[in-house]
Short mmCIF file of C-alpha atoms and ligand atoms in Angstrom, two decimals:
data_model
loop_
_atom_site.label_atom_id
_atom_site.label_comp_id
_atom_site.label_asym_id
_atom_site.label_seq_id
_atom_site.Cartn_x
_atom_site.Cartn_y
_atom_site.Cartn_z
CA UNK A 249 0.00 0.00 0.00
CA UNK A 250 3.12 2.37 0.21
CA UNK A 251 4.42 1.30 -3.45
CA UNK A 252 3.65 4.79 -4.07
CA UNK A 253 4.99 6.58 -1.37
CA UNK A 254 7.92 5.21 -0.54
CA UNK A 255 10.35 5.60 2.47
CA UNK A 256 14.19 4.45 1.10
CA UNK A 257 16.54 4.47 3.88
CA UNK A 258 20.04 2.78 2.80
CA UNK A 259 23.44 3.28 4.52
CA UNK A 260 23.12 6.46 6.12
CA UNK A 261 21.00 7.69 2.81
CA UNK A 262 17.51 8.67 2.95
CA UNK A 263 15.01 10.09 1.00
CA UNK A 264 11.36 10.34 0.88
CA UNK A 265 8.74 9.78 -2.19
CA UNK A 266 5.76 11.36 -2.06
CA UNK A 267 3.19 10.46 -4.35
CA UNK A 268 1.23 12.25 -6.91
CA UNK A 269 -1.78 11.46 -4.27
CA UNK A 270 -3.98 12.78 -7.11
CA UNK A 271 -3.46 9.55 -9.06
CA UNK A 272 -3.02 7.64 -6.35
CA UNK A 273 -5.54 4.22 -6.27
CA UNK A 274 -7.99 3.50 -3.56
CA UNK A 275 -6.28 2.75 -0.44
CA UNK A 276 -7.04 -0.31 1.23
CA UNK A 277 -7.02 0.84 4.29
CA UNK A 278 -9.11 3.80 3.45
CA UNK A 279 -11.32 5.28 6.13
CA UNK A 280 -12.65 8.36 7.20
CA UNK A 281 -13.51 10.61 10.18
CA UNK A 282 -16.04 13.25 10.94
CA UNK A 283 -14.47 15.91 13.23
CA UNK A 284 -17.90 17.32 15.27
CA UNK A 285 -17.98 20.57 13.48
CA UNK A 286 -19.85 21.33 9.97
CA UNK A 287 -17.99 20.27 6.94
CA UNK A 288 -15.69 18.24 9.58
CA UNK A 289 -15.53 15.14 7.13
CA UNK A 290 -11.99 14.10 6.49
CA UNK A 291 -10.53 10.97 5.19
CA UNK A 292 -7.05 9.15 7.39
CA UNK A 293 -3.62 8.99 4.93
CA UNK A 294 -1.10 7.09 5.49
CA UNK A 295 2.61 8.46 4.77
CA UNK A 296 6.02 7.08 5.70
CA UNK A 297 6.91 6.78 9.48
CA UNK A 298 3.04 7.29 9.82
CA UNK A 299 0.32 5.43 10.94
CA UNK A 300 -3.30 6.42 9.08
CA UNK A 301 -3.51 10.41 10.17
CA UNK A 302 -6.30 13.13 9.18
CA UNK A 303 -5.62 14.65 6.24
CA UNK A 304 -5.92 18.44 6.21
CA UNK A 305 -4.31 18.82 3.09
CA UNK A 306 -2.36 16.69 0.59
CA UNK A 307 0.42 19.49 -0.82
CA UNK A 308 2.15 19.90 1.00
CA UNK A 309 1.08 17.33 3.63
CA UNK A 310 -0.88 18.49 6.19
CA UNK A 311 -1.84 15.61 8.70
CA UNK A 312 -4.20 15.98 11.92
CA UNK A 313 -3.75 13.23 15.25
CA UNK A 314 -6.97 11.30 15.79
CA UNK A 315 -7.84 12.89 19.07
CA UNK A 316 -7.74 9.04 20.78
CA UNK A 317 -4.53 8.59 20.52
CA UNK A 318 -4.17 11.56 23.82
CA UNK A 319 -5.66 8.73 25.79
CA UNK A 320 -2.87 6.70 24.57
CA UNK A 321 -0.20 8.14 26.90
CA UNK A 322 1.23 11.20 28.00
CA UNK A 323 3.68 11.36 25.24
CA UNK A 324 2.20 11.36 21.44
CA UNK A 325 3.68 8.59 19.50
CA UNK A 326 6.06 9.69 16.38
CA UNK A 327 4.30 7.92 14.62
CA UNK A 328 0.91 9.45 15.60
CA UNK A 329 2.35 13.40 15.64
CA UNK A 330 1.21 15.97 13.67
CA UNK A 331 2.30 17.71 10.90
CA UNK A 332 2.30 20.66 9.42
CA UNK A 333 3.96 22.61 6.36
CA UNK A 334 3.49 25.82 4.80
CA UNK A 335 5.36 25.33 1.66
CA UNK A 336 4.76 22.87 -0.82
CA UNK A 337 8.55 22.21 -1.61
CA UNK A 338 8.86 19.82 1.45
CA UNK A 339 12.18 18.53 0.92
CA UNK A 340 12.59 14.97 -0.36
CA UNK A 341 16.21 14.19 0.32
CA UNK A 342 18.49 14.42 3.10
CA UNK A 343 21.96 13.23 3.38
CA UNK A 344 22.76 13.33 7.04
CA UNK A 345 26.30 13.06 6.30
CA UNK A 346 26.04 16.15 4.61
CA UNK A 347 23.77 18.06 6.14
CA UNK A 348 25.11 21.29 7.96
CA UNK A 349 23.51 23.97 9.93
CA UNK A 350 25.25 27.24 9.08
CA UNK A 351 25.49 30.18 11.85
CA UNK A 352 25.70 33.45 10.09
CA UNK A 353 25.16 37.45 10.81
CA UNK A 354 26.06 39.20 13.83
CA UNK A 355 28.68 36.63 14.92
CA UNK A 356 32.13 36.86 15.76
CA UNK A 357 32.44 33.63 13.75
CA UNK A 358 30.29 32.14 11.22
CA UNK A 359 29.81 28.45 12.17
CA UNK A 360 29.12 25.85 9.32
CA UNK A 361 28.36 22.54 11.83
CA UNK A 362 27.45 19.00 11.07
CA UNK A 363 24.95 16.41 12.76
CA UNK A 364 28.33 15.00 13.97
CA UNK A 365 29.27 18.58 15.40
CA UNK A 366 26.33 19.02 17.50
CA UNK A 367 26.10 15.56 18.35
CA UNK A 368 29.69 16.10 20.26
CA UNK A 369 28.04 18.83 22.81
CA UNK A 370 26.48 18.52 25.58
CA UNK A 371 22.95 16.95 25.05
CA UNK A 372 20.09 18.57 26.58
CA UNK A 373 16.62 16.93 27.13
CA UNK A 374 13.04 18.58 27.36
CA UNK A 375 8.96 17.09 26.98
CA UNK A 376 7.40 19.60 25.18
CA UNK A 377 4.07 20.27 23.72
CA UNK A 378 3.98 21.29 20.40
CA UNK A 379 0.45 22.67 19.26
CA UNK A 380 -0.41 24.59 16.32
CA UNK A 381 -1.77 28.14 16.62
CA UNK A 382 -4.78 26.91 15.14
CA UNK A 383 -5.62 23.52 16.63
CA UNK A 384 -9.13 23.72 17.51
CA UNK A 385 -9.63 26.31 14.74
CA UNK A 386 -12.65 24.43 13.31
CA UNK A 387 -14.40 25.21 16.54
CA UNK A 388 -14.79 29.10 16.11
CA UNK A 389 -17.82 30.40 15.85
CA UNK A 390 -18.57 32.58 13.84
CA UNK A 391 -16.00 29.84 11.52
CA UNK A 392 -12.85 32.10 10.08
CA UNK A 393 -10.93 31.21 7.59
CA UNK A 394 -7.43 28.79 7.48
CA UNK A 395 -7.09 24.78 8.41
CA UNK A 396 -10.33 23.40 9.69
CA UNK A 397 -8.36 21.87 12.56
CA UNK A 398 -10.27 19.86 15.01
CA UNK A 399 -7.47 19.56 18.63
CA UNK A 400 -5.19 17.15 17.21
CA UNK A 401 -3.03 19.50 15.99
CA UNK A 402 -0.91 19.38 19.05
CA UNK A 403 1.66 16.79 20.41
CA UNK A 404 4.20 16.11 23.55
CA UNK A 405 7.13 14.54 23.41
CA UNK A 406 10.90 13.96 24.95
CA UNK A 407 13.02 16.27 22.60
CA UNK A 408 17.19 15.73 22.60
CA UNK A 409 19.28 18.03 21.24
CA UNK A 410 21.59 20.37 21.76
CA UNK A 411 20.59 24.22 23.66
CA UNK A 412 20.46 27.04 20.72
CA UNK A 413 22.13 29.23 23.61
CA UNK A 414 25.54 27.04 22.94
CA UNK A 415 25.59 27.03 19.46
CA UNK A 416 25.34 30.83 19.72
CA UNK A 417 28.01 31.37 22.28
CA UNK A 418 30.20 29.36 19.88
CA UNK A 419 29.55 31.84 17.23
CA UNK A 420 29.71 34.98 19.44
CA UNK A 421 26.99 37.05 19.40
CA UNK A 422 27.43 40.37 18.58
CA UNK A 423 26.49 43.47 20.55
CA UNK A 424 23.25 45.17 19.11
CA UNK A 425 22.09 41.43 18.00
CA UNK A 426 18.01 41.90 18.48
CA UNK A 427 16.84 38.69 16.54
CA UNK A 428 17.99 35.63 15.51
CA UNK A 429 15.74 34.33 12.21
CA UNK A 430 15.57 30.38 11.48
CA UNK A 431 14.96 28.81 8.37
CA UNK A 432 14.68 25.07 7.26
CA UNK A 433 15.50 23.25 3.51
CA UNK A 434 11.46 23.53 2.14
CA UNK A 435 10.52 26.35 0.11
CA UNK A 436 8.00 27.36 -1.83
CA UNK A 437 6.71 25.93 -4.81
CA UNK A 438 6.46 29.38 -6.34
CA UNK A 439 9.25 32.20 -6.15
CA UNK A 440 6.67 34.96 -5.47
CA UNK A 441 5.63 32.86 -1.85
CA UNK A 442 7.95 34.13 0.82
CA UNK A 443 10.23 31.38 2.49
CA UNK A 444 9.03 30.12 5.76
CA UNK A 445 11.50 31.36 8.40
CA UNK A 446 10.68 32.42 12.02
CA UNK A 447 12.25 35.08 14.13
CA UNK A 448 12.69 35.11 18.15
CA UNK A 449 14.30 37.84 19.98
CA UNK A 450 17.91 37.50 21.27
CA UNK A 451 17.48 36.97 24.79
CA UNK A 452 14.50 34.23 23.96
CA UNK A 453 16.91 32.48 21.80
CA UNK A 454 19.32 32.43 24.40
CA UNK A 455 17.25 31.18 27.24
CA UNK A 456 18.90 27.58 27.66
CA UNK A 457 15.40 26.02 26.67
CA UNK A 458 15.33 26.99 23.28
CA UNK A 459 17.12 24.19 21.49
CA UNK A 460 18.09 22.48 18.02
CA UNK A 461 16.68 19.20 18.55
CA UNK A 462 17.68 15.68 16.20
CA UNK A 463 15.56 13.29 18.48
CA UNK A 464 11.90 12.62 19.24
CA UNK A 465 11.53 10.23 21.79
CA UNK A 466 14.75 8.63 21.57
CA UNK A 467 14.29 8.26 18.08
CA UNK A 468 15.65 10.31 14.90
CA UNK A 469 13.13 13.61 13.97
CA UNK A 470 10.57 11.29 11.66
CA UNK A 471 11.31 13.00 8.06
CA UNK A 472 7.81 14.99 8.60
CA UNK A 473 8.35 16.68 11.79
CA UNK A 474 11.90 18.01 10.74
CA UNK A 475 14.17 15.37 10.19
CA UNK A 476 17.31 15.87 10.59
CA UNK A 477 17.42 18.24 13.07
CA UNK A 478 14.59 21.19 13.68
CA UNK A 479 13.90 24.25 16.55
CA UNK A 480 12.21 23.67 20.05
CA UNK A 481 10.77 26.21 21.46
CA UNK A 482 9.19 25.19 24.57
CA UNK A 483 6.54 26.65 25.71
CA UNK A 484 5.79 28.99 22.77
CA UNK A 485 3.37 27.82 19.73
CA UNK A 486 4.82 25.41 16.68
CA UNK A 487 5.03 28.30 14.40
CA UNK A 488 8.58 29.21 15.93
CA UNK A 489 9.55 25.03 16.02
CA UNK A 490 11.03 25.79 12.40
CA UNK A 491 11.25 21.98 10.90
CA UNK A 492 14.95 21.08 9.10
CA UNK A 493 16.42 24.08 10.03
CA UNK A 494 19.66 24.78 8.05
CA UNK A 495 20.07 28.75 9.24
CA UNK A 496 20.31 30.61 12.52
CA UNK A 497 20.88 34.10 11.73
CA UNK A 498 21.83 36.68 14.28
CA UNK A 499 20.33 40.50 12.80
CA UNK A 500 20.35 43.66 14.37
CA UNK A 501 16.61 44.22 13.97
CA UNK A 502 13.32 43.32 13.76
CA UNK A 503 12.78 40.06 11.52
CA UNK A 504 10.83 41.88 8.27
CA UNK A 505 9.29 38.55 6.83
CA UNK A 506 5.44 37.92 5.96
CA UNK A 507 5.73 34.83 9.00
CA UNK A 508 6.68 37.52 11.39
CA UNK A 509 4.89 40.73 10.46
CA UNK A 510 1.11 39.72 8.81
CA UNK A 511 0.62 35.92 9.64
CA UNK A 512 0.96 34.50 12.74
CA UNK A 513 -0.15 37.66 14.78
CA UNK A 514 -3.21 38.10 17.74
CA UNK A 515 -4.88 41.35 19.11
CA UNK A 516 -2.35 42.99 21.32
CA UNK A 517 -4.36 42.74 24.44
CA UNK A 518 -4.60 40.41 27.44
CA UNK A 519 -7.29 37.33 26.09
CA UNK A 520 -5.85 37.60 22.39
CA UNK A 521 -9.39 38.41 21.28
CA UNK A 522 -11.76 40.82 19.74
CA UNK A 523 -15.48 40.21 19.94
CA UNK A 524 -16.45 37.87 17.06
CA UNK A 525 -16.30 39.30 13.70
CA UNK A 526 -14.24 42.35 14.18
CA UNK A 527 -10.83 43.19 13.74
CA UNK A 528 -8.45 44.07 16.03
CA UNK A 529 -6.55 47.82 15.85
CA UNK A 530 -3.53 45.94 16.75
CA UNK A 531 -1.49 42.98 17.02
CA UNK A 532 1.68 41.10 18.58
CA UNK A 533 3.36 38.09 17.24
CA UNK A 534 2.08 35.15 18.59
CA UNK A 535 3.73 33.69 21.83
CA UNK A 536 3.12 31.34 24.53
CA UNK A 537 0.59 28.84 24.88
CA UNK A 538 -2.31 29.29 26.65
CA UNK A 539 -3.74 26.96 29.50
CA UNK A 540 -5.95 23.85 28.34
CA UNK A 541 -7.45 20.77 29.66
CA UNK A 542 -9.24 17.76 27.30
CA UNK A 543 -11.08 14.57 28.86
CA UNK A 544 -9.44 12.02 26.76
CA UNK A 545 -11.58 8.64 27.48
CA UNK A 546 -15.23 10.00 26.83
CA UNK A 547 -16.73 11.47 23.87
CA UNK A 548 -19.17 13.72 23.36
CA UNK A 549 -22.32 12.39 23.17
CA UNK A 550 -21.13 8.87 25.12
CA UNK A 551 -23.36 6.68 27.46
CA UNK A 552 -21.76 5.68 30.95
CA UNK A 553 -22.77 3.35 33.18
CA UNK A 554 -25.06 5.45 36.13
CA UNK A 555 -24.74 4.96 39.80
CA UNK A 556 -21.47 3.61 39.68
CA UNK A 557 -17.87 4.62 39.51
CA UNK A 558 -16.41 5.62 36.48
CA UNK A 559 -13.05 6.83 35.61
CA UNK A 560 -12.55 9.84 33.54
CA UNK A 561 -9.04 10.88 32.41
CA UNK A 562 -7.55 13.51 30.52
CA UNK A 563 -4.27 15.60 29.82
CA UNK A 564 -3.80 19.94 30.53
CA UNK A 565 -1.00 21.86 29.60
CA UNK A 566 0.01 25.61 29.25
CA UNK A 567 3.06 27.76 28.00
CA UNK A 568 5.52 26.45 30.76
CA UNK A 569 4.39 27.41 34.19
CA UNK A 570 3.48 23.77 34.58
CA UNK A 571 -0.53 22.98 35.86
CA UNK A 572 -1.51 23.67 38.83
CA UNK A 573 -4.61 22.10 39.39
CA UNK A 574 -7.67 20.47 37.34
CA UNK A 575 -10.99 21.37 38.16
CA UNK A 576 -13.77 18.73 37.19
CA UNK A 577 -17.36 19.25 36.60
CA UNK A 578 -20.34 16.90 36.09
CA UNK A 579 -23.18 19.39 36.50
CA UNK A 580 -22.23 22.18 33.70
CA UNK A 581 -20.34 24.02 35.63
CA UNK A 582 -22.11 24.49 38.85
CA UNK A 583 -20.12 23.01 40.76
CA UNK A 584 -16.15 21.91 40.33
CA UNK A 585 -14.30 18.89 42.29
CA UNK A 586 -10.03 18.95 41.91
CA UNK A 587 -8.87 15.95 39.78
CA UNK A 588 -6.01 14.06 40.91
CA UNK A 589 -2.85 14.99 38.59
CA UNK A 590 -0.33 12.36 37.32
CA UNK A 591 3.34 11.89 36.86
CA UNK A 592 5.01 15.53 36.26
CA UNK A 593 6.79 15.30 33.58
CA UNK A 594 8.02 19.31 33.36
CA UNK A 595 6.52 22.20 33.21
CA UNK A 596 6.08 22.27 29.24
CA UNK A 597 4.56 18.13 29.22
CA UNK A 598 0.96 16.91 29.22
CA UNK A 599 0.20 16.31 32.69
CA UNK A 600 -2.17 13.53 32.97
CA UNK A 601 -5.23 14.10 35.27
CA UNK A 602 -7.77 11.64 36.82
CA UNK A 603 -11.00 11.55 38.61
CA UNK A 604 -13.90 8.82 39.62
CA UNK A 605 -17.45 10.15 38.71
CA UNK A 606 -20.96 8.80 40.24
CA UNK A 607 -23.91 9.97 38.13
CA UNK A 608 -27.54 9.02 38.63
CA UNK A 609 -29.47 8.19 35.34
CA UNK A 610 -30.00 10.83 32.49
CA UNK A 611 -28.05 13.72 30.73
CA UNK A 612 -24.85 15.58 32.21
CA UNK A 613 -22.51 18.17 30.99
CA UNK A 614 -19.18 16.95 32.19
CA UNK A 615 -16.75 19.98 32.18
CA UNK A 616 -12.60 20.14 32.34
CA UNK A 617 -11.19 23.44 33.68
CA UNK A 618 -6.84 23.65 34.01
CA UNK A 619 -5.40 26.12 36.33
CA UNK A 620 -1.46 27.18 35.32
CA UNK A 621 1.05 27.90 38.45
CA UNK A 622 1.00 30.82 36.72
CA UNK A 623 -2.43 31.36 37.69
CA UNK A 624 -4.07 31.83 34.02
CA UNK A 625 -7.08 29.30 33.74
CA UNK A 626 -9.36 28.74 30.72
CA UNK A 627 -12.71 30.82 30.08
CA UNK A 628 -16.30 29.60 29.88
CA UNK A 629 -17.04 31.21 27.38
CA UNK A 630 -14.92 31.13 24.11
CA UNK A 631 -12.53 33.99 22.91
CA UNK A 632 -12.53 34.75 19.51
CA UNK A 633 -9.92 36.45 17.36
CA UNK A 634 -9.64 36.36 13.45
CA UNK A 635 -7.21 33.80 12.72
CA UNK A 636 -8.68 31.01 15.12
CA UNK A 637 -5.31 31.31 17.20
CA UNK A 638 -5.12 30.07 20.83
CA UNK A 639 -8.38 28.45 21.57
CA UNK A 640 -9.00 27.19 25.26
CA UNK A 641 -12.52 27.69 26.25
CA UNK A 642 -13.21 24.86 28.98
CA UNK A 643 -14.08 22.01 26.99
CA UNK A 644 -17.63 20.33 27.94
CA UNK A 645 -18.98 16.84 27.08
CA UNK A 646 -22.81 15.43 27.25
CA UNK A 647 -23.11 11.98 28.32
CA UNK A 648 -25.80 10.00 29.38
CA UNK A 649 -26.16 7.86 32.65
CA UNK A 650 -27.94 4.40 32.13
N1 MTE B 896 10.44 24.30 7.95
C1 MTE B 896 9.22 24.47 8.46
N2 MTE B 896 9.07 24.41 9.78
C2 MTE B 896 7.86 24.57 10.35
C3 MTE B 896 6.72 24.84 9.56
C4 MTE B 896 6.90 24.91 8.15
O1 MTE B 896 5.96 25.14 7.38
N3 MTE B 896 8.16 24.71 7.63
N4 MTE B 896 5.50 25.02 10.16
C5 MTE B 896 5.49 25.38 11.59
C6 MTE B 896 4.19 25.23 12.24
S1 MTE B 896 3.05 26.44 11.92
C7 MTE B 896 3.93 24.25 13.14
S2 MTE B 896 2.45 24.17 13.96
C8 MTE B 896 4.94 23.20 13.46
C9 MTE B 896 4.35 21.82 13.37
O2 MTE B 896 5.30 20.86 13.69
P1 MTE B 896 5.12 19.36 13.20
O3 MTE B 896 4.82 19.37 11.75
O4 MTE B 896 6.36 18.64 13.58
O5 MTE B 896 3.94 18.81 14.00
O6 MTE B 896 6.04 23.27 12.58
C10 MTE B 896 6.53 24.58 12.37
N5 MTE B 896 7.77 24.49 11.68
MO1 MO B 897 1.12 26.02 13.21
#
């Protein structure tokens, strides 16, 4: 079934086919799912390293988590993760013998350094969440335009690699260095499309958490999430986790770059929102994430077995305070009970959360409300903005007791 999309790895040599997936046959395995929102129908792809995944969009590959898999375990399989590209001109083959990441701009010395290089300093570890700017998007209401995401456009897992902070001390940064702009090897398919290359400011960058990471749960980068070696920014939306980055570029001013200036942006205030339909007088680059919480074991609409125990679990996150607390609900809201959190993993990981629920026959609203050691916790009501960006109203299920 992958004859046409083929995955060729041979002695250190790899590259990646993609099919024409417009000719492509009928796929055996060929199923579909309905994400709960209207025009939410979407069939499940398969591509190398990949189990089936929701397809968002074929070119460049675009490739949504079935939200199940979060009930899985606290990390998100590599084989289950996300993707997501910009730029149809994903590349399609990578020598990692050759491969180097070049340091240039504001730098005492320009650095030009292999896999091998990198590999020789000291390793750093992080779990991370990874989530899109607009996972959820499909959500909004009013709808807005961009990736009908439903909220598996979001991952955790154990990234190795190496901190950016080093690599730039090794170059020498410059005084009057402001921002240091990343880019990877795809491009776009047409010369008039801007590349895609992120910017963070200089202290950001050198933080110690930022890092260039080649390993995903003790495994290489699978080819789709950056292979061989891509940005971690922890804490801070995917948009800035640039995916085979080959250039780190220390400038004296503000990145000037379509990703930086006009996409990617939310209403400079403090919910990131503007009352549905309008448009906000002005915006910030996107940062941090904000607070969520999802049950994981129970769908929407589920029957449960009434007066007796059951066990609902789930996963919150936010943008690196670490969670504080879950709040659980079973009567819409009314009234909240703490969940019991699991194994802390670090303060940019899915926690896992648990909690035993007793309902008497009929309907409930069962309701899942994170609190950040920060302090932020998710509204009741959801925020809107014109992108779709950063949605974390308190997610609410119906069931019904029998
Ligand atoms: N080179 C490159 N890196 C990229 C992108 C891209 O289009 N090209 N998209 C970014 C966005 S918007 C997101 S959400 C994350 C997604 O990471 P993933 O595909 O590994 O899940 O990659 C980021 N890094
Ligand atoms: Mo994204």
């Amino acid at each position: 079934m992958l004859n046409r999309r083929r995955f060729i790895a041979r002695s250190g040599y790899l590259a990646l086919t993609l099919a024409d997936r417009s000719l492509a046959p009928g796929r055996a395995w060929s199923r579909s799912v309905m994400l709960p929102f209207a025009n939410g129908g979407r069939e499940l792809v398969q591509y190398p390293q990949k189990r089936p995944l929701i397809e968002q969009t074929a070119r460049p590959p675009q490739l949504e988590t079935p939200f199940e898999v979060f009930d899985d375990g606290v990390i998100t399989p590599n084989d289950a993760f996300f993707v997501r590209y910009h730029l149809a001109g994903i590349p399609l083959r990578i020598d990692p013998d050759e491969f180097v990441l070049e340091v240039v701009g504001k730098v005492d010395h320009e650095l030009s350094l292999s896999l091998h290089d990198l590999k020789r300093m000291t390793p750093l570890e992080v779990v991370a969440v990874n989530e899109c700017s607009g996972n959820g998007r499909g959500f909004f209401e009013p709808r807005v335009a961009g990736g009908q995401l439903g909220n598996g456009a979001m991952g955790n897992a154990r990234w190795k690699g190496v901190s950016l902070k080093a690599v730039l001390d090794q170059a020498g940064v410059q005084a009057g260095a402001k921002q240091v702009v990343f880019g990877g090897l795809d491009q776009p398919a047409l010369s008039t499309t801007p590349d895609f290359a992120k910017a963070l400011d200089i202290d950001h960058a050198r933080d110690g958490d930022v890092m260039l990471a080649w390993s995903m749960n003790d495994a290489d980068l699978p080819w789709l999430n950056g292979y061989p070696l891509r940005l971690v920014v922890p804490g801070y939306y995917g948009t800035y986790w640039v995916k085979h980055i080959n250039r780190v570029s220390v400038i004296d001013a503000a990145f000037d770059s379509l990703w930086m200036k006009t996409a990617y942006r939310v209403p400079d205030n403090d919910c990131a929102c503007v009352l549905p339909g309008e448009k906000p007088d002005k915006t910030v680059p996107i940062g941090r994430l904000d607070v969520r919480s999802f049950i994981t074991n129970i769908v929407d609409g589920a029957t449960i077995k009434a007066r007796s125990e059951v066990l609902v679990r789930g996963i919150a996150f936010d943008g690196g305070h670490g969670i504080k607390q879950v709040a659980f609900s079973t009567d819409g809201g009314a009234s909240w009970t703490e969940a019991r959190l699991g194994q802390d993993l670090g303060k940019y990981s899915f926690r896992q959360w648990q909690m035993m629920i007793n309902l008497p026959e009929g309907l409930h609203t069962l309701m899942v409300r994170a609190t950040s050691q920060g302090g932020e916790t998710q509204p009741l009501v959801p925020r809107w903005n014109p992108s779709g960006y950063m949605r974390n109203v308190v997610e609410s299920l119906r069931v019904r007791a029998a």
